[in-house]
Amino acid sequence: MRKYSAALAILVIMGMLTALAPAAMAQGPVKATPGQAVKMVLLPKFLGNLVFDQAHEGALEAAKELQNPEPLQ
């Protein structure tokens, strides 16, 4: 009987979390303000990997577009 009570409690908790998930996702996207300092760090797993090189280039473009005064690290 205890097994079933514990399983039921877990199912109820999971159901509540599932029901509350859309409320957390209902928030709109955060817009960046041009000229505001944003600290960005990219830690590639491997150096010389094309995916991470492209991500770095994209971060540089985003920093330039947002006029970020902070240097990329």
PDB file of N, CA and C in Angstrom:
ATOM      1  N   MET A   1       0.823  -1.191   0.000  1.00  0.00           N
ATOM      2  CA  MET A   1       0.000   0.000   0.000  1.00  0.00           C
ATOM      3  C   MET A   1       0.871   1.260   0.000  1.00  0.00           C
ATOM      4  N   ARG A   2       2.008   1.187   0.691  1.00  0.00           N
ATOM      5  CA  ARG A   2       2.889   2.352   0.743  1.00  0.00           C
ATOM      6  C   ARG A   2       3.469   2.649  -0.636  1.00  0.00           C
ATOM      7  N   LYS A   3       3.752   1.593  -1.402  1.00  0.00           N
ATOM      8  CA  LYS A   3       4.284   1.784  -2.748  1.00  0.00           C
ATOM      9  C   LYS A   3       3.307   2.577  -3.600  1.00  0.00           C
ATOM     10  N   TYR A   4       2.045   2.213  -3.508  1.00  0.00           N
ATOM     11  CA  TYR A   4       1.029   2.876  -4.315  1.00  0.00           C
ATOM     12  C   TYR A   4       0.834   4.321  -3.876  1.00  0.00           C
ATOM     13  N   SER A   5       0.940   4.585  -2.582  1.00  0.00           N
ATOM     14  CA  SER A   5       0.799   5.957  -2.087  1.00  0.00           C
ATOM     15  C   SER A   5       1.949   6.821  -2.582  1.00  0.00           C
ATOM     16  N   ALA A   6       3.157   6.276  -2.538  1.00  0.00           N
ATOM     17  CA  ALA A   6       4.321   7.027  -3.011  1.00  0.00           C
ATOM     18  C   ALA A   6       4.223   7.270  -4.513  1.00  0.00           C
ATOM     19  N   ALA A   7       3.814   6.256  -5.258  1.00  0.00           N
ATOM     20  CA  ALA A   7       3.676   6.405  -6.708  1.00  0.00           C
ATOM     21  C   ALA A   7       2.596   7.426  -7.041  1.00  0.00           C
ATOM     22  N   LEU A   8       1.499   7.394  -6.306  1.00  0.00           N
ATOM     23  CA  LEU A   8       0.422   8.354  -6.534  1.00  0.00           C
ATOM     24  C   LEU A   8       0.887   9.773  -6.218  1.00  0.00           C
ATOM     25  N   ALA A   9       1.634   9.932  -5.136  1.00  0.00           N
ATOM     26  CA  ALA A   9       2.149  11.254  -4.772  1.00  0.00           C
ATOM     27  C   ALA A   9       3.081  11.783  -5.860  1.00  0.00           C
ATOM     28  N   ILE A  10       3.927  10.921  -6.396  1.00  0.00           N
ATOM     29  CA  ILE A  10       4.840  11.337  -7.461  1.00  0.00           C
ATOM     30  C   ILE A  10       4.056  11.732  -8.707  1.00  0.00           C
ATOM     31  N   LEU A  11       3.044  10.962  -9.047  1.00  0.00           N
ATOM     32  CA  LEU A  11       2.227  11.293 -10.215  1.00  0.00           C
ATOM     33  C   LEU A  11       1.488  12.616 -10.038  1.00  0.00           C
ATOM     34  N   VAL A  12       1.002  12.874  -8.837  1.00  0.00           N
ATOM     35  CA  VAL A  12       0.307  14.137  -8.570  1.00  0.00           C
ATOM     36  C   VAL A  12       1.275  15.307  -8.709  1.00  0.00           C
ATOM     37  N   ILE A  13       2.467  15.160  -8.164  1.00  0.00           N
ATOM     38  CA  ILE A  13       3.472  16.230  -8.256  1.00  0.00           C
ATOM     39  C   ILE A  13       3.858  16.467  -9.711  1.00  0.00           C
ATOM     40  N   MET A  14       4.068  15.390 -10.463  1.00  0.00           N
ATOM     41  CA  MET A  14       4.413  15.539 -11.880  1.00  0.00           C
ATOM     42  C   MET A  14       3.279  16.204 -12.651  1.00  0.00           C
ATOM     43  N   GLY A  15       2.055  15.868 -12.324  1.00  0.00           N
ATOM     44  CA  GLY A  15       0.911  16.494 -12.973  1.00  0.00           C
ATOM     45  C   GLY A  15       0.829  17.977 -12.676  1.00  0.00           C
ATOM     46  N   MET A  16       1.106  18.351 -11.436  1.00  0.00           N
ATOM     47  CA  MET A  16       1.081  19.767 -11.068  1.00  0.00           C
ATOM     48  C   MET A  16       2.180  20.527 -11.798  1.00  0.00           C
ATOM     49  N   LEU A  17       3.369  19.944 -11.878  1.00  0.00           N
ATOM     50  CA  LEU A  17       4.464  20.604 -12.585  1.00  0.00           C
ATOM     51  C   LEU A  17       4.153  20.752 -14.071  1.00  0.00           C
ATOM     52  N   THR A  18       3.548  19.745 -14.642  1.00  0.00           N
ATOM     53  CA  THR A  18       3.165  19.805 -16.054  1.00  0.00           C
ATOM     54  C   THR A  18       2.100  20.870 -16.277  1.00  0.00           C
ATOM     55  N   ALA A  19       1.189  21.004 -15.347  1.00  0.00           N
ATOM     56  CA  ALA A  19       0.130  22.006 -15.477  1.00  0.00           C
ATOM     57  C   ALA A  19       0.684  23.423 -15.344  1.00  0.00           C
ATOM     58  N   LEU A  20       1.742  23.600 -14.563  1.00  0.00           N
ATOM     59  CA  LEU A  20       2.310  24.928 -14.345  1.00  0.00           C
ATOM     60  C   LEU A  20       3.344  25.311 -15.398  1.00  0.00           C
ATOM     61  N   ALA A  21       3.818  24.373 -16.194  1.00  0.00           N
ATOM     62  CA  ALA A  21       4.856  24.651 -17.187  1.00  0.00           C
ATOM     63  C   ALA A  21       4.441  25.712 -18.209  1.00  0.00           C
ATOM     64  N   PRO A  22       3.223  25.683 -18.756  1.00  0.00           N
ATOM     65  CA  PRO A  22       2.853  26.721 -19.734  1.00  0.00           C
ATOM     66  C   PRO A  22       2.884  28.132 -19.148  1.00  0.00           C
ATOM     67  N   ALA A  23       2.600  28.277 -17.875  1.00  0.00           N
ATOM     68  CA  ALA A  23       2.643  29.605 -17.257  1.00  0.00           C
ATOM     69  C   ALA A  23       4.067  30.144 -17.256  1.00  0.00           C
ATOM     70  N   ALA A  24       5.037  29.277 -17.045  1.00  0.00           N
ATOM     71  CA  ALA A  24       6.430  29.706 -17.056  1.00  0.00           C
ATOM     72  C   ALA A  24       6.879  30.073 -18.464  1.00  0.00           C
ATOM     73  N   MET A  25       6.327  29.407 -19.469  1.00  0.00           N
ATOM     74  CA  MET A  25       6.705  29.676 -20.853  1.00  0.00           C
ATOM     75  C   MET A  25       5.919  30.829 -21.456  1.00  0.00           C
ATOM     76  N   ALA A  26       4.930  31.340 -20.767  1.00  0.00           N
ATOM     77  CA  ALA A  26       4.078  32.389 -21.312  1.00  0.00           C
ATOM     78  C   ALA A  26       4.767  33.746 -21.331  1.00  0.00           C
ATOM     79  N   GLN A  27       5.886  33.865 -20.654  1.00  0.00           N
ATOM     80  CA  GLN A  27       6.604  35.126 -20.637  1.00  0.00           C
ATOM     81  C   GLN A  27       7.168  35.399 -22.023  1.00  0.00           C
ATOM     82  N   GLY A  28       7.143  36.647 -22.427  1.00  0.00           N
ATOM     83  CA  GLY A  28       7.652  37.017 -23.740  1.00  0.00           C
ATOM     84  C   GLY A  28       9.173  36.979 -23.774  1.00  0.00           C
ATOM     85  N   PRO A  29       9.739  37.071 -24.958  1.00  0.00           N
ATOM     86  CA  PRO A  29      11.194  37.059 -25.079  1.00  0.00           C
ATOM     87  C   PRO A  29      11.791  38.334 -24.499  1.00  0.00           C
ATOM     88  N   VAL A  30      12.991  38.220 -24.010  1.00  0.00           N
ATOM     89  CA  VAL A  30      13.701  39.365 -23.452  1.00  0.00           C
ATOM     90  C   VAL A  30      14.403  40.081 -24.595  1.00  0.00           C
ATOM     91  N   LYS A  31      14.207  41.364 -24.702  1.00  0.00           N
ATOM     92  CA  LYS A  31      14.837  42.161 -25.756  1.00  0.00           C
ATOM     93  C   LYS A  31      16.091  42.821 -25.196  1.00  0.00           C
ATOM     94  N   ALA A  32      17.161  42.769 -25.955  1.00  0.00           N
ATOM     95  CA  ALA A  32      18.407  43.409 -25.550  1.00  0.00           C
ATOM     96  C   ALA A  32      18.341  44.893 -25.891  1.00  0.00           C
ATOM     97  N   THR A  33      18.881  45.716 -25.016  1.00  0.00           N
ATOM     98  CA  THR A  33      18.922  47.153 -25.234  1.00  0.00           C
ATOM     99  C   THR A  33      20.272  47.510 -25.849  1.00  0.00           C
ATOM    100  N   PRO A  34      20.296  48.116 -27.043  1.00  0.00           N
ATOM    101  CA  PRO A  34      21.576  48.483 -27.650  1.00  0.00           C
ATOM    102  C   PRO A  34      22.371  49.415 -26.751  1.00  0.00           C
ATOM    103  N   GLY A  35      23.665  49.160 -26.632  1.00  0.00           N
ATOM    104  CA  GLY A  35      24.547  49.980 -25.823  1.00  0.00           C
ATOM    105  C   GLY A  35      24.638  49.547 -24.376  1.00  0.00           C
ATOM    106  N   GLN A  36      23.778  48.628 -23.942  1.00  0.00           N
ATOM    107  CA  GLN A  36      23.821  48.148 -22.564  1.00  0.00           C
ATOM    108  C   GLN A  36      24.857  47.035 -22.460  1.00  0.00           C
ATOM    109  N   ALA A  37      25.636  47.048 -21.384  1.00  0.00           N
ATOM    110  CA  ALA A  37      26.695  46.055 -21.204  1.00  0.00           C
ATOM    111  C   ALA A  37      26.108  44.665 -20.988  1.00  0.00           C
ATOM    112  N   VAL A  38      26.577  43.718 -21.795  1.00  0.00           N
ATOM    113  CA  VAL A  38      26.179  42.322 -21.669  1.00  0.00           C
ATOM    114  C   VAL A  38      27.450  41.495 -21.666  1.00  0.00           C
ATOM    115  N   LYS A  39      27.638  40.699 -20.625  1.00  0.00           N
ATOM    116  CA  LYS A  39      28.826  39.850 -20.563  1.00  0.00           C
ATOM    117  C   LYS A  39      28.515  38.527 -21.239  1.00  0.00           C
ATOM    118  N   MET A  40      29.301  38.196 -22.266  1.00  0.00           N
ATOM    119  CA  MET A  40      29.118  36.948 -22.997  1.00  0.00           C
ATOM    120  C   MET A  40      30.405  36.138 -22.931  1.00  0.00           C
ATOM    121  N   VAL A  41      30.261  34.853 -22.678  1.00  0.00           N
ATOM    122  CA  VAL A  41      31.408  33.948 -22.629  1.00  0.00           C
ATOM    123  C   VAL A  41      31.062  32.720 -23.462  1.00  0.00           C
ATOM    124  N   LEU A  42      31.979  32.301 -24.309  1.00  0.00           N
ATOM    125  CA  LEU A  42      31.811  31.089 -25.103  1.00  0.00           C
ATOM    126  C   LEU A  42      32.931  30.134 -24.723  1.00  0.00           C
ATOM    127  N   LEU A  43      32.561  28.979 -24.203  1.00  0.00           N
ATOM    128  CA  LEU A  43      33.541  27.967 -23.818  1.00  0.00           C
ATOM    129  C   LEU A  43      33.411  26.768 -24.750  1.00  0.00           C
ATOM    130  N   PRO A  44      34.215  26.738 -25.816  1.00  0.00           N
ATOM    131  CA  PRO A  44      34.119  25.604 -26.732  1.00  0.00           C
ATOM    132  C   PRO A  44      34.696  24.345 -26.110  1.00  0.00           C
ATOM    133  N   LYS A  45      34.118  23.227 -26.467  1.00  0.00           N
ATOM    134  CA  LYS A  45      34.605  21.948 -25.961  1.00  0.00           C
ATOM    135  C   LYS A  45      35.931  21.588 -26.625  1.00  0.00           C
ATOM    136  N   PHE A  46      36.046  21.898 -27.908  1.00  0.00           N
ATOM    137  CA  PHE A  46      37.272  21.625 -28.662  1.00  0.00           C
ATOM    138  C   PHE A  46      37.634  22.872 -29.457  1.00  0.00           C
ATOM    139  N   LEU A  47      38.916  23.159 -29.575  1.00  0.00           N
ATOM    140  CA  LEU A  47      39.365  24.280 -30.388  1.00  0.00           C
ATOM    141  C   LEU A  47      39.479  23.825 -31.838  1.00  0.00           C
ATOM    142  N   GLY A  48      39.207  24.729 -32.763  1.00  0.00           N
ATOM    143  CA  GLY A  48      39.320  24.414 -34.175  1.00  0.00           C
ATOM    144  C   GLY A  48      38.118  23.681 -34.738  1.00  0.00           C
ATOM    145  N   ASN A  49      37.061  23.546 -33.960  1.00  0.00           N
ATOM    146  CA  ASN A  49      35.844  22.888 -34.429  1.00  0.00           C
ATOM    147  C   ASN A  49      34.981  23.936 -35.129  1.00  0.00           C
ATOM    148  N   LEU A  50      34.539  23.650 -36.345  1.00  0.00           N
ATOM    149  CA  LEU A  50      33.804  24.615 -37.160  1.00  0.00           C
ATOM    150  C   LEU A  50      32.557  25.148 -36.460  1.00  0.00           C
ATOM    151  N   VAL A  51      31.860  24.295 -35.737  1.00  0.00           N
ATOM    152  CA  VAL A  51      30.632  24.727 -35.056  1.00  0.00           C
ATOM    153  C   VAL A  51      30.934  25.823 -34.041  1.00  0.00           C
ATOM    154  N   PHE A  52      31.988  25.638 -33.256  1.00  0.00           N
ATOM    155  CA  PHE A  52      32.325  26.626 -32.236  1.00  0.00           C
ATOM    156  C   PHE A  52      32.928  27.881 -32.856  1.00  0.00           C
ATOM    157  N   ASP A  53      33.657  27.731 -33.967  1.00  0.00           N
ATOM    158  CA  ASP A  53      34.184  28.902 -34.666  1.00  0.00           C
ATOM    159  C   ASP A  53      33.039  29.760 -35.202  1.00  0.00           C
ATOM    160  N   GLN A  54      32.017  29.116 -35.757  1.00  0.00           N
ATOM    161  CA  GLN A  54      30.858  29.856 -36.256  1.00  0.00           C
ATOM    162  C   GLN A  54      30.085  30.507 -35.113  1.00  0.00           C
ATOM    163  N   ALA A  55      29.998  29.834 -33.984  1.00  0.00           N
ATOM    164  CA  ALA A  55      29.317  30.417 -32.822  1.00  0.00           C
ATOM    165  C   ALA A  55      30.062  31.657 -32.341  1.00  0.00           C
ATOM    166  N   HIS A  56      31.395  31.606 -32.373  1.00  0.00           N
ATOM    167  CA  HIS A  56      32.196  32.763 -31.962  1.00  0.00           C
ATOM    168  C   HIS A  56      31.976  33.932 -32.924  1.00  0.00           C
ATOM    169  N   GLU A  57      31.959  33.631 -34.219  1.00  0.00           N
ATOM    170  CA  GLU A  57      31.697  34.685 -35.206  1.00  0.00           C
ATOM    171  C   GLU A  57      30.308  35.293 -34.993  1.00  0.00           C
ATOM    172  N   GLY A  58      29.333  34.461 -34.702  1.00  0.00           N
ATOM    173  CA  GLY A  58      27.986  34.958 -34.438  1.00  0.00           C
ATOM    174  C   GLY A  58      27.928  35.826 -33.189  1.00  0.00           C
ATOM    175  N   ALA A  59      28.687  35.441 -32.170  1.00  0.00           N
ATOM    176  CA  ALA A  59      28.732  36.245 -30.944  1.00  0.00           C
ATOM    177  C   ALA A  59      29.368  37.602 -31.213  1.00  0.00           C
ATOM    178  N   LEU A  60      30.417  37.620 -32.036  1.00  0.00           N
ATOM    179  CA  LEU A  60      31.048  38.896 -32.392  1.00  0.00           C
ATOM    180  C   LEU A  60      30.072  39.787 -33.167  1.00  0.00           C
ATOM    181  N   GLU A  61      29.329  39.191 -34.095  1.00  0.00           N
ATOM    182  CA  GLU A  61      28.342  39.959 -34.860  1.00  0.00           C
ATOM    183  C   GLU A  61      27.239  40.500 -33.949  1.00  0.00           C
ATOM    184  N   ALA A  62      26.783  39.685 -33.011  1.00  0.00           N
ATOM    185  CA  ALA A  62      25.730  40.121 -32.092  1.00  0.00           C
ATOM    186  C   ALA A  62      26.227  41.250 -31.198  1.00  0.00           C
ATOM    187  N   ALA A  63      27.466  41.139 -30.723  1.00  0.00           N
ATOM    188  CA  ALA A  63      28.028  42.188 -29.870  1.00  0.00           C
ATOM    189  C   ALA A  63      28.140  43.498 -30.643  1.00  0.00           C
ATOM    190  N   LYS A  64      28.542  43.405 -31.908  1.00  0.00           N
ATOM    191  CA  LYS A  64      28.654  44.610 -32.732  1.00  0.00           C
ATOM    192  C   LYS A  64      27.272  45.210 -33.003  1.00  0.00           C
ATOM    193  N   GLU A  65      26.301  44.347 -33.305  1.00  0.00           N
ATOM    194  CA  GLU A  65      24.939  44.808 -33.592  1.00  0.00           C
ATOM    195  C   GLU A  65      24.300  45.458 -32.371  1.00  0.00           C
ATOM    196  N   LEU A  66      24.579  44.914 -31.189  1.00  0.00           N
ATOM    197  CA  LEU A  66      23.994  45.451 -29.958  1.00  0.00           C
ATOM    198  C   LEU A  66      24.827  46.577 -29.353  1.00  0.00           C
ATOM    199  N   GLN A  67      25.946  46.911 -30.002  1.00  0.00           N
ATOM    200  CA  GLN A  67      26.847  47.959 -29.513  1.00  0.00           C
ATOM    201  C   GLN A  67      27.271  47.670 -28.080  1.00  0.00           C
ATOM    202  N   ASN A  68      27.681  46.441 -27.842  1.00  0.00           N
ATOM    203  CA  ASN A  68      28.060  46.001 -26.503  1.00  0.00           C
ATOM    204  C   ASN A  68      29.415  46.591 -26.115  1.00  0.00           C
ATOM    205  N   PRO A  69      29.481  47.395 -25.039  1.00  0.00           N
ATOM    206  CA  PRO A  69      30.763  47.967 -24.623  1.00  0.00           C
ATOM    207  C   PRO A  69      31.678  46.954 -23.935  1.00  0.00           C
ATOM    208  N   GLU A  70      31.141  45.834 -23.481  1.00  0.00           N
ATOM    209  CA  GLU A  70      31.946  44.805 -22.814  1.00  0.00           C
ATOM    210  C   GLU A  70      32.692  43.975 -23.854  1.00  0.00           C
ATOM    211  N   PRO A  71      33.972  43.675 -23.606  1.00  0.00           N
ATOM    212  CA  PRO A  71      34.691  42.798 -24.543  1.00  0.00           C
ATOM    213  C   PRO A  71      34.209  41.358 -24.408  1.00  0.00           C
ATOM    214  N   LEU A  72      34.227  40.637 -25.515  1.00  0.00           N
ATOM    215  CA  LEU A  72      33.863  39.222 -25.464  1.00  0.00           C
ATOM    216  C   LEU A  72      34.996  38.447 -24.821  1.00  0.00           C
ATOM    217  N   GLN A  73      34.638  37.467 -24.019  1.00  0.00           N
ATOM    218  CA  GLN A  73      35.657  36.669 -23.329  1.00  0.00           C
ATOM    219  C   GLN A  73      35.635  35.267 -23.849  1.00  0.00           C
TER     220      GLN A  73
END
